[in-house]
Coordinates of C-alpha atoms and ligand atoms in Angstrom, one line a residue:
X1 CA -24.0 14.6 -24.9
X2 CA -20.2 14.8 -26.1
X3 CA -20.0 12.7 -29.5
X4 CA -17.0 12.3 -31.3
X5 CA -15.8 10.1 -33.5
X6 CA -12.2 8.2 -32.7
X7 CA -10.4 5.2 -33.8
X8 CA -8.6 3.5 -30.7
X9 CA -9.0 2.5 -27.2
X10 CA -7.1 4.6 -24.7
X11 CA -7.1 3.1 -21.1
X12 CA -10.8 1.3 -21.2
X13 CA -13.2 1.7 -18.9
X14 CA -14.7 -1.6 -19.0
X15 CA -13.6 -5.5 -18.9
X16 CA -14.3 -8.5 -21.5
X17 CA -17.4 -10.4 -21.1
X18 CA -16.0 -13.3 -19.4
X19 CA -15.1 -11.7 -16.4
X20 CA -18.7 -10.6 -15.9
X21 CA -19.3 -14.1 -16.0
X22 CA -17.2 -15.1 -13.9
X23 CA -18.3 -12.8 -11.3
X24 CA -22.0 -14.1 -11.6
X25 CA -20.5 -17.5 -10.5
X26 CA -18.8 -17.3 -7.9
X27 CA -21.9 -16.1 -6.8
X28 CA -22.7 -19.7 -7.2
X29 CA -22.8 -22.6 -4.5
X30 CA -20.4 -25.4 -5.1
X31 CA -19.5 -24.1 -8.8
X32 CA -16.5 -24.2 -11.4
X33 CA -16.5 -21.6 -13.5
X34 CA -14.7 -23.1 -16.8
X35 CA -13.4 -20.8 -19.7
X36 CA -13.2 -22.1 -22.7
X37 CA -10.0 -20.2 -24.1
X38 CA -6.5 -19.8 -23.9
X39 CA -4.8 -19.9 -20.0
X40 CA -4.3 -16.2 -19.8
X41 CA -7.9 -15.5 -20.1
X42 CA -8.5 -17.2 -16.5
X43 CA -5.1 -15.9 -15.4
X44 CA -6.8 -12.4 -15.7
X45 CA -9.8 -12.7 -14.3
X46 CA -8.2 -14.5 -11.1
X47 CA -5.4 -11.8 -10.8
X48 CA -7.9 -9.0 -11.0
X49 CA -10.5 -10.7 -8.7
X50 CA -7.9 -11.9 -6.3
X51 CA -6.5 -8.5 -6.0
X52 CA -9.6 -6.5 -5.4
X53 CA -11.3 -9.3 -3.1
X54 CA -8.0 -10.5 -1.4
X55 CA -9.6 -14.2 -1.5
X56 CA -8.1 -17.5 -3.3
X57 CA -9.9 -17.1 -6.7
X58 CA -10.4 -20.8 -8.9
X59 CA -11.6 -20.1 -12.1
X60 CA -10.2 -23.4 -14.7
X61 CA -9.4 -23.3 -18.4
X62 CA -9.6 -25.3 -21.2
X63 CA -5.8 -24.0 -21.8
X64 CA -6.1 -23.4 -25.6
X65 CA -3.0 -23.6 -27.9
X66 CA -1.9 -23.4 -31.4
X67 CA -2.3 -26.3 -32.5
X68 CA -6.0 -26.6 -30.6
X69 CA -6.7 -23.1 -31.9
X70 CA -6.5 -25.1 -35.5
X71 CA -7.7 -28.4 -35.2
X72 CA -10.6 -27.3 -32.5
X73 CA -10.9 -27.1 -28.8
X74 CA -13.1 -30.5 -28.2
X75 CA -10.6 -32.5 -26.8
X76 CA -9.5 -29.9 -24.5
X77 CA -13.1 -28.8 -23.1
X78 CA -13.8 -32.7 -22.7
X79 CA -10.9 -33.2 -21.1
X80 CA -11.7 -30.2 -18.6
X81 CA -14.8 -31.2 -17.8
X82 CA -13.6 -34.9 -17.0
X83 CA -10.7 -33.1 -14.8
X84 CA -13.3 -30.9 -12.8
X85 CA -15.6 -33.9 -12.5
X86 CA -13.2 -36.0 -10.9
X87 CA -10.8 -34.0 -8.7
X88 CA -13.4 -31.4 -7.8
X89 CA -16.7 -33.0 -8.4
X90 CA -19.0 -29.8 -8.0
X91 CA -22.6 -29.7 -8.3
X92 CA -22.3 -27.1 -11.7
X93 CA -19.2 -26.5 -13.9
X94 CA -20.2 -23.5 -16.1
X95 CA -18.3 -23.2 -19.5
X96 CA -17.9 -19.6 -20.6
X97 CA -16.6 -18.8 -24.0
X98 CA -13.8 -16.7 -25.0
X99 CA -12.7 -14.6 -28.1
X100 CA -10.4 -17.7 -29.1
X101 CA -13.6 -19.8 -29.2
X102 CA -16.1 -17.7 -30.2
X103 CA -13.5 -16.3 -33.2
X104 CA -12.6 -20.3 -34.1
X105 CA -16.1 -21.3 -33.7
X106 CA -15.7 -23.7 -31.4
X107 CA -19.5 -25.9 -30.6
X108 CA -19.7 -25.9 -26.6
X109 CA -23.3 -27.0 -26.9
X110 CA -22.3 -30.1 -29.4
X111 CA -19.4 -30.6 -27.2
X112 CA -20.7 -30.7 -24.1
X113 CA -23.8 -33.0 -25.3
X114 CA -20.5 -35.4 -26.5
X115 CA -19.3 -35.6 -22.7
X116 CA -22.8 -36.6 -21.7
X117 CA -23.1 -39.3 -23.7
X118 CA -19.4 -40.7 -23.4
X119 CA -20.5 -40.5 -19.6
X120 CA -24.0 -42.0 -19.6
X121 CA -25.0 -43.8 -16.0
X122 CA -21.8 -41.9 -14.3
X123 CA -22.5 -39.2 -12.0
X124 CA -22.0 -35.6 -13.7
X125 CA -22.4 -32.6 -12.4
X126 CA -24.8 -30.0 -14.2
X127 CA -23.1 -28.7 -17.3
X128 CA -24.7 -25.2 -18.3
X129 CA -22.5 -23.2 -21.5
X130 CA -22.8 -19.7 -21.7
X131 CA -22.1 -17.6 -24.9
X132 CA -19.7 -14.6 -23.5
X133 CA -17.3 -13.5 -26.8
X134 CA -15.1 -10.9 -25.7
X135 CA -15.3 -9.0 -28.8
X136 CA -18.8 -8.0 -28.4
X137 CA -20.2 -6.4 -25.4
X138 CA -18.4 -6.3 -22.1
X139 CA -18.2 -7.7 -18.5
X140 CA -21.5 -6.0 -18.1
X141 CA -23.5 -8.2 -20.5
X142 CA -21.5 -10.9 -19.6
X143 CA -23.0 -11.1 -16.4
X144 CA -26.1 -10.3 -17.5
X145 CA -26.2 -13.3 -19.9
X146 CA -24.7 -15.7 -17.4
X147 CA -27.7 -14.8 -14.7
X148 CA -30.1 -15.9 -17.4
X149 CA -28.6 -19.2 -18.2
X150 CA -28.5 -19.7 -14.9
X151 CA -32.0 -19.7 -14.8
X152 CA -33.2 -20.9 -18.3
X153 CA -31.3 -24.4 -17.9
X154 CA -32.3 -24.8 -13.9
X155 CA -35.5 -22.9 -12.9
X156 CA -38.2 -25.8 -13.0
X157 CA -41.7 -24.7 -12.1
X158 CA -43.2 -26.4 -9.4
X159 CA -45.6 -25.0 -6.7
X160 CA -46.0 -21.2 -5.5
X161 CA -43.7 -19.9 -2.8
X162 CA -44.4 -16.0 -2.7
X163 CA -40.6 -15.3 -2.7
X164 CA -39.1 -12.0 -4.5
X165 CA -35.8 -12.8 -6.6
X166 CA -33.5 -10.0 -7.0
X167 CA -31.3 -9.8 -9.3
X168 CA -28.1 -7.7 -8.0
X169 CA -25.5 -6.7 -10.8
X170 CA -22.1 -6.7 -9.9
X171 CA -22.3 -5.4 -6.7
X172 CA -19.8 -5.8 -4.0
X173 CA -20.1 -8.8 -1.4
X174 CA -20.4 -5.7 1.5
X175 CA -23.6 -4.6 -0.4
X176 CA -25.0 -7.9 -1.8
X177 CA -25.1 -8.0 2.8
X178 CA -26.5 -4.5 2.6
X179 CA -29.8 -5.9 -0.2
X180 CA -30.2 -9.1 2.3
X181 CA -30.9 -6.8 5.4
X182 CA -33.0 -4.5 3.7
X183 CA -35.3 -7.8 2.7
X184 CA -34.6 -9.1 6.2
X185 CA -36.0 -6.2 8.1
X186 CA -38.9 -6.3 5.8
X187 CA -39.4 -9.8 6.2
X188 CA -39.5 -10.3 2.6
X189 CA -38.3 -14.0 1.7
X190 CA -36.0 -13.7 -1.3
X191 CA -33.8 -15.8 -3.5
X192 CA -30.5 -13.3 -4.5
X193 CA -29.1 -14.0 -8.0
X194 CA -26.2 -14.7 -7.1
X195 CA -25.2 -14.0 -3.4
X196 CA -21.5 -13.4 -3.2
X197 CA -21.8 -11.9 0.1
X198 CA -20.1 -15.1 1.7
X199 CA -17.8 -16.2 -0.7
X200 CA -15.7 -13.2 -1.8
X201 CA -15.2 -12.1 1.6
X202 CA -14.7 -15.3 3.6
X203 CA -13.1 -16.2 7.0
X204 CA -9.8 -17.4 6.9
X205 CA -9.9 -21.1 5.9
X206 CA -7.2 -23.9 5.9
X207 CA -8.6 -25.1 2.9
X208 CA -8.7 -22.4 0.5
X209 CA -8.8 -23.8 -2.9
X210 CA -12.4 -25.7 -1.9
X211 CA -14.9 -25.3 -4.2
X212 CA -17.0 -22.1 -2.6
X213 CA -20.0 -23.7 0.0
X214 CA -21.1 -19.9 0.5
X215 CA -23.6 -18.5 -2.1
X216 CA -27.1 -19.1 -3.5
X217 CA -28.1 -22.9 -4.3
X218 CA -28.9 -24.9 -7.4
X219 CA -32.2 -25.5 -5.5
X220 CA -32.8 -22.0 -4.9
X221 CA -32.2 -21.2 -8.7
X222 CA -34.3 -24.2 -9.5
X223 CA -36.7 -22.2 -7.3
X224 CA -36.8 -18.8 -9.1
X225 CA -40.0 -20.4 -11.4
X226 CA -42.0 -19.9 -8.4
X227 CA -41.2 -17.1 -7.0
X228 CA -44.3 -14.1 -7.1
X229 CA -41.6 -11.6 -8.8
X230 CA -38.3 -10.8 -10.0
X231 CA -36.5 -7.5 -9.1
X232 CA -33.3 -6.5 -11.3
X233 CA -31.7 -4.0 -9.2
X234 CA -29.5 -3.2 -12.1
X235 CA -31.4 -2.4 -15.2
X236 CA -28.2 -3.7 -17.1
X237 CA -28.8 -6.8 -15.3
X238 CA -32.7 -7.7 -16.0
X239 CA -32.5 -10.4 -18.8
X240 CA -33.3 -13.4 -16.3
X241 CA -36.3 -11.3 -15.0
X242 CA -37.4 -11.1 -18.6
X243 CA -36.9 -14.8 -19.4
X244 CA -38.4 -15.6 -16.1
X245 CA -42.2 -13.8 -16.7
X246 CA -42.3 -14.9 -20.7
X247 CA -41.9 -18.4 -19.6
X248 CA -43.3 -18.4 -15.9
X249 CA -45.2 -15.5 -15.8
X250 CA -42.7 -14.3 -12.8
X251 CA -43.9 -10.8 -12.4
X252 CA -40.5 -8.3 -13.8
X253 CA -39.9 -5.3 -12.5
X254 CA -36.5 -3.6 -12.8
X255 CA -35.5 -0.5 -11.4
X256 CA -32.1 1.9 -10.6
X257 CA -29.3 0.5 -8.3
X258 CA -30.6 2.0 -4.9
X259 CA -27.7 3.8 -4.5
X260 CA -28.8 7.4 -2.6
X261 CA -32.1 8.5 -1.0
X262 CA -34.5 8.6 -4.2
X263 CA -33.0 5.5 -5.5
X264 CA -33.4 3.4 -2.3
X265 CA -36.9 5.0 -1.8
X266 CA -38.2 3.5 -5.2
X267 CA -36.6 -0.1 -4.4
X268 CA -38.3 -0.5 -0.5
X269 CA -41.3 0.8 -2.4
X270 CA -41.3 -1.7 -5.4
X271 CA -41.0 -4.5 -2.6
X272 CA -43.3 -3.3 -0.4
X273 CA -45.6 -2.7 -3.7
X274 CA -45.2 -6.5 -4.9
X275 CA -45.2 -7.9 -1.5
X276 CA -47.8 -5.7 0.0
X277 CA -45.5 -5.2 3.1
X278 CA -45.4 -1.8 5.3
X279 CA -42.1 0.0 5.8
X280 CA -40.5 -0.8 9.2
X281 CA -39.5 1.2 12.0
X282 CA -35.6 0.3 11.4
X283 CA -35.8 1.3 7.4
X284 CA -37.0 4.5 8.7
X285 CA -34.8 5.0 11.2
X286 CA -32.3 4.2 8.4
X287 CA -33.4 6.6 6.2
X288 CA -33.5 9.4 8.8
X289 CA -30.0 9.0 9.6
X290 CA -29.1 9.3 5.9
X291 CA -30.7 12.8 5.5
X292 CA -28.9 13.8 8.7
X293 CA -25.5 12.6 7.2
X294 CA -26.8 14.5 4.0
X295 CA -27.2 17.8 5.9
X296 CA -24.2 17.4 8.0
X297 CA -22.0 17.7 5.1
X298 CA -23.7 19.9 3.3
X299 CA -21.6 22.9 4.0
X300 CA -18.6 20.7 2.6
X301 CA -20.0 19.6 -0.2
X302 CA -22.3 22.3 -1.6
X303 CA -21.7 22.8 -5.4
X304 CA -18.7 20.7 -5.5
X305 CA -18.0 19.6 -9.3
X306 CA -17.8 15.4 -9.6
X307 CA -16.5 13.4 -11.9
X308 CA -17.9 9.5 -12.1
X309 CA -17.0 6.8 -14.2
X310 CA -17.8 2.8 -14.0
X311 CA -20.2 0.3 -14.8
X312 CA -23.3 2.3 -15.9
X313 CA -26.2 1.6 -13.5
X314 CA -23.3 2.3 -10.9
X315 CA -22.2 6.1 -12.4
X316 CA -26.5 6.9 -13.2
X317 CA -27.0 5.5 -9.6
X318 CA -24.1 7.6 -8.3
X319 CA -25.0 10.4 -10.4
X320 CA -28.1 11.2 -8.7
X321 CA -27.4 10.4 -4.9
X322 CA -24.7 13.1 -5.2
X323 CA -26.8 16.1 -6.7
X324 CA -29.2 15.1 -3.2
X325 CA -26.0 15.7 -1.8
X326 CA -26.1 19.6 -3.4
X327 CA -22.6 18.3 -5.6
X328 CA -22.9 19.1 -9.7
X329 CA -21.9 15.7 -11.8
X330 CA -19.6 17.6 -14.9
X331 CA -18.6 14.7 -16.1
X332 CA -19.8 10.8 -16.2
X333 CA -18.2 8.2 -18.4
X334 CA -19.3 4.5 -19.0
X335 CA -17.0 2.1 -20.9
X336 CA -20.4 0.6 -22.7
X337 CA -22.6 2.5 -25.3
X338 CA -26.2 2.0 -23.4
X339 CA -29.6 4.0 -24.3
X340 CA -30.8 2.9 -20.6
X341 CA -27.8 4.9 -19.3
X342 CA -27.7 8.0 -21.5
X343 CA -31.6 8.0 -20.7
X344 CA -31.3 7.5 -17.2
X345 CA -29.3 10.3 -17.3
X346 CA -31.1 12.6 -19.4
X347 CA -34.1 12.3 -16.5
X348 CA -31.6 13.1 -13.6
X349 CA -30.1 16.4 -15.4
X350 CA -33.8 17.3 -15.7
X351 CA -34.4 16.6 -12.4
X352 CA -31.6 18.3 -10.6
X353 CA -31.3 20.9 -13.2
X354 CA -27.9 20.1 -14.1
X355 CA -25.8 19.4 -18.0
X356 CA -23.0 16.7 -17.5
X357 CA -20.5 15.7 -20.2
X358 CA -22.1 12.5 -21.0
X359 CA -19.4 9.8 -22.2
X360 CA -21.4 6.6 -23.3
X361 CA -18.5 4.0 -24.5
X362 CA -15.9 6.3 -23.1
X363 CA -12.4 5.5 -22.2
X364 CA -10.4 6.5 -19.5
X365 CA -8.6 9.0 -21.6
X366 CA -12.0 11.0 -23.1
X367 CA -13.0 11.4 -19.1
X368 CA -9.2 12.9 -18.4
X369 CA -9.5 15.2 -21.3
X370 CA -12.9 16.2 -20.0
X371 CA -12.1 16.4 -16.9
X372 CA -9.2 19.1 -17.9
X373 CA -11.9 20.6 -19.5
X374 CA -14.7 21.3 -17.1
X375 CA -13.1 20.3 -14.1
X376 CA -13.9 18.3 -10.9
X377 CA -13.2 18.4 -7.0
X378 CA -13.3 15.2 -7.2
X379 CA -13.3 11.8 -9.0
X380 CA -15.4 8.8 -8.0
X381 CA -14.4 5.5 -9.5
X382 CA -12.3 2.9 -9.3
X383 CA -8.1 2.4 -8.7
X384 CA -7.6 3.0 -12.3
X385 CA -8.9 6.8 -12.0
X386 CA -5.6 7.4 -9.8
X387 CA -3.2 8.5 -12.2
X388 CA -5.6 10.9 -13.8
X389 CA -6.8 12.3 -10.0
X390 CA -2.8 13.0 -9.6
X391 CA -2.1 14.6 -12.8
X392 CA -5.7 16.9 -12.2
X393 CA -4.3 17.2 -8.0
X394 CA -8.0 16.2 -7.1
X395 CA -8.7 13.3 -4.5
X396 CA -10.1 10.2 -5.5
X397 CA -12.9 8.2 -4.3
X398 CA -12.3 4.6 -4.4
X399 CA -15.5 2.7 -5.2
X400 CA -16.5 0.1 -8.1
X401 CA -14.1 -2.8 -9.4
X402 CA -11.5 -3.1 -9.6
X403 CA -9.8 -1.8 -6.1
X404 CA -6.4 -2.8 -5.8
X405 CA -4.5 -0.2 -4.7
X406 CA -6.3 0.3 -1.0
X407 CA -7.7 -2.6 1.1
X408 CA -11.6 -3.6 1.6
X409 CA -12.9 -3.4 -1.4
X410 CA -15.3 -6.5 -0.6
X411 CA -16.5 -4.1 2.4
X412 CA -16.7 -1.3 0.5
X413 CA -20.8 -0.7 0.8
X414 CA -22.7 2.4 -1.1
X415 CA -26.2 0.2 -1.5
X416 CA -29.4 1.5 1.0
X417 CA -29.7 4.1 3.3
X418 CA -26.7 2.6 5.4
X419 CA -24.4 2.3 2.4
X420 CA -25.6 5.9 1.8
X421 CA -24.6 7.0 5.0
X422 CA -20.9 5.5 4.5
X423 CA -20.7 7.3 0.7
X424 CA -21.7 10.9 2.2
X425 CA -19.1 10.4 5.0
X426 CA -16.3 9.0 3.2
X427 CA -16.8 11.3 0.1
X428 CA -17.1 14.4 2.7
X429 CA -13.9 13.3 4.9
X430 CA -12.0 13.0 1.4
X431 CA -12.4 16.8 0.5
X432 CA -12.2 17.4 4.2
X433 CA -8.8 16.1 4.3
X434 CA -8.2 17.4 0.5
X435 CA -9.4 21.2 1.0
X436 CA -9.6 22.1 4.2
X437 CA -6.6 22.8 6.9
X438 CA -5.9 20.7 9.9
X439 CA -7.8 23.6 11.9
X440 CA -11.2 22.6 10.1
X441 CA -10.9 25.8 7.6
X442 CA -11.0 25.9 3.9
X443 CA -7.5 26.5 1.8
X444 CA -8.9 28.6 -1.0
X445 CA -6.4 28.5 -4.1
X446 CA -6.4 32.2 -3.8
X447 CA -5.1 32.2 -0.6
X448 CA -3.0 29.3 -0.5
X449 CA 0.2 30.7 -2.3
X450 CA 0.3 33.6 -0.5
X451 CA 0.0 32.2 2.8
X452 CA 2.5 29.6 1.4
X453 CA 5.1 32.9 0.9
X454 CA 4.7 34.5 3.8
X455 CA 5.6 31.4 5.9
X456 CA 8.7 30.7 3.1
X457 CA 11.8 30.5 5.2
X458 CA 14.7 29.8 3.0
X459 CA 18.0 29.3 4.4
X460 CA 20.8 31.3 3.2
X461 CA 23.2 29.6 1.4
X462 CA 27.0 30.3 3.2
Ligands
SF4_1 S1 -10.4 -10.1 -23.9 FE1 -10.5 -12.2 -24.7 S2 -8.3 -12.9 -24.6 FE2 -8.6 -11.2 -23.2 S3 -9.1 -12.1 -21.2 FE3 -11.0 -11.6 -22.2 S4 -11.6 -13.5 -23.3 FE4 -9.4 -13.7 -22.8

């Protein structure tokens, strides 16, 4: 574990909790997610969602000023929640905190009981406030927290319905698609918390700024009480599955993004284990294909050194599909300081016999200078890992958020055996088209300058 002390920030590697929030949301059926805070706060998340998902993003603010920042933000949150009422009139407006509020100390609970009551007999939507101060934590607790408020103010216990909730993380919309199939081909009835696969990559609409009619329903949510178990595919992500057996005896189980072969294995075999179900012919299939792909490149990327950073389940889950792939992780970075991470990957360097660099609450700038260090063949991460990838001439393997320098993010899939297949053979064809000559063969750095001499034809000057 690389430990070191240091007093700044240098390029993070993780986003405020609000934006995890916010994510969570739009997950959401006929939702407006409200931050309480000043108007950049939703300018930011909409220009970094909007640029990675390429789809109209409406997230509202309570606009904070000065002079609200002093006397309170009360008149502003009332006033945004009568707004949204009236022009939009969704089913839920959720009201996220900010630093501003949280730092101020703003009362959203009080405040939001106030609107109720100046409203009684009208038709409001649901109201439901989440706690997400930036200060504290990041994007990843912030979704974390918002899944369980989802479910502590609308899960109501009624009768028995056998269904599995899952509980994705922050997963693309490509690969929330990838978690339904799975369950579909096992026939395994399911309530995802929350199902962006519609609404963050949507057909083209004429009306565009609509409130999103894609994504999972208060009614499901209301549903998740009787569901026979909860799986948190993300075990960053698992405090709705906790909330939901203390209080409904929901059976919790939580386990590793199934990102790779071992990771996937353990999900199908958690469901089928809950559900009693038998693997189908199809998953198998699916899974044959993967180890195929897996062998295929194996000549390319055999001992190949990798470099991961991201959101932690994401870089642990990464971490150990590419040692199956014969690849050595040197160095892994997450921007939050997590024992479930550094643990996680304590087990897989056991495993696979390997000793990463381990940067728990690492920046972008510790994973450069490590990187320098121990080097890489390749980095895998998101758009912001560019400028270090050219500095280090290694390629870069877009995946993660946020994506905004290539297009598809929202189709970018890594989940399953089928999202497996697509990681080996876009991480193969990127060091084939890094390393290896248009004739198929490998450019060695040995041999590289000298071939580069002999073929040096330099015109005379006259
Ligand atoms: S860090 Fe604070 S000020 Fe900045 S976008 Fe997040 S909530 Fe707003």
């Amino acid at each position: 574990m690389y430990n070191h002390k240091k007093f700044s920030v240098i390029n993070p590697s993780k986003m405020c909790q609000p934006m995890g929030a916010v994510q969570a949301l739009l997950g959401v059926k006929d939702t407006m997610p409200l931050i309480h805070g000043s108007q950049g706060c939703s300018t930011y998340m909409r220009f970094q969602l909007t640029r990675h998902f390429r789809e109209p993003i409406e997230v509202a603010s309570t606009s904070m000023n000065e002079k609200t920042v002093i006397y309170g933000g009360e008149f502003n949150l009332m006033k945004a929640l009568k707004n949204i009422t009236e022009k939009q009139s969704p089913q839920l407006i959720a009201v996220t905190s900010s630093c501003l509020t949280e730092t101020i100390g703003d009362d959203m609970v009080g405040i939001i009981e106030k609107f109720r009551e100046a409203n009684l007999g009208k038709d409001l939507p649901l109201i439901i406030p989440v706690s997400t101060p930036s200060y504290a934590g990041s994007h990843v607790e912030g979704y974390d927290k918002t899944i369980k408020a989802l479910v502590e103010h609308l899960a109501i216990p009624s009768h028995p319905t056998g269904k599995i909730n899952i509980i994705t993380g922050n997963i693309s919309p490509a690969d929330v698609g990838e978690v339904k199939d799975i369950l579909k081909d096992l026939q395994c009835e399911n309530i995802i918390l929350t199902d962006t696969s519609e609404n963050l990559d949507a057909p083209l609409s004429e009306s565009a700024l609509d409130l999103y009619d894609g994504g999972t329903t208060i009614g499901e949510i209301g549903d998740t009480a009787n569901s026979l178990g909860t799986i948190a595919i993300s075990k960053h992500a698992n405090l709705a599955a906790t909330f939901l057996e203390k209080k409904f005896a929901v059976k919790s189980e939580s386990g590793p993004l199934p990102v790779g072969l071992e990771n996937t294995d353990s999900f199908i075999n958690l469901l089928c284990k809950l559900k009693e179900l038998e693997v189908p012919e199809t998953l198998k299939r699916d899974r044959g294909r993967l180890i195929d792909a897996m062998v295929d490149a194996h000549s390319y990327t055999y001992h190949r050194k990798v470099a991961i950073f991201g959101d932690p389940d994401f870089v642990s889950g990464m971490a150990r599909f590419i040692s199956e792939m014969g690849m050595i992780p040197t160095v892994l970075c997450t921007g939050i300081i997590s024992k479930r991470f550094t643990d996680d990957i304590r087990t897989i360097s056991e495993d696979k016999g390997f000793n990463p660099v381990v940067l728990a609450g690492g920046d972008l700038y510790d994973l450069h200078q490590q990187i320098k260090e121990l080097g890489a063949d390749i980095l895998i991460g998101n758009s912001y890992g560019a400028s270090i990838a050219k500095e280090e001439n290694i390629p870069l393997y877009r995946t993660g958020f946020p994506v905004f320098d290539r297009l598809g993010a929202q189709r970018i899939s890594i989940l399953g055996y089928r999202g497996g297949i697509n990681v080996v053979d876009r991480i193969t064809n990127t060091l084939l088209d890094f390393y290896y000559d248009e004739a198929g063969y490998e450019i060695t750095e040995e041999e590289s300058p000298e071939i580069a001499e002999e073929n040096l034809y330099v015109t005379e000057e006259i």
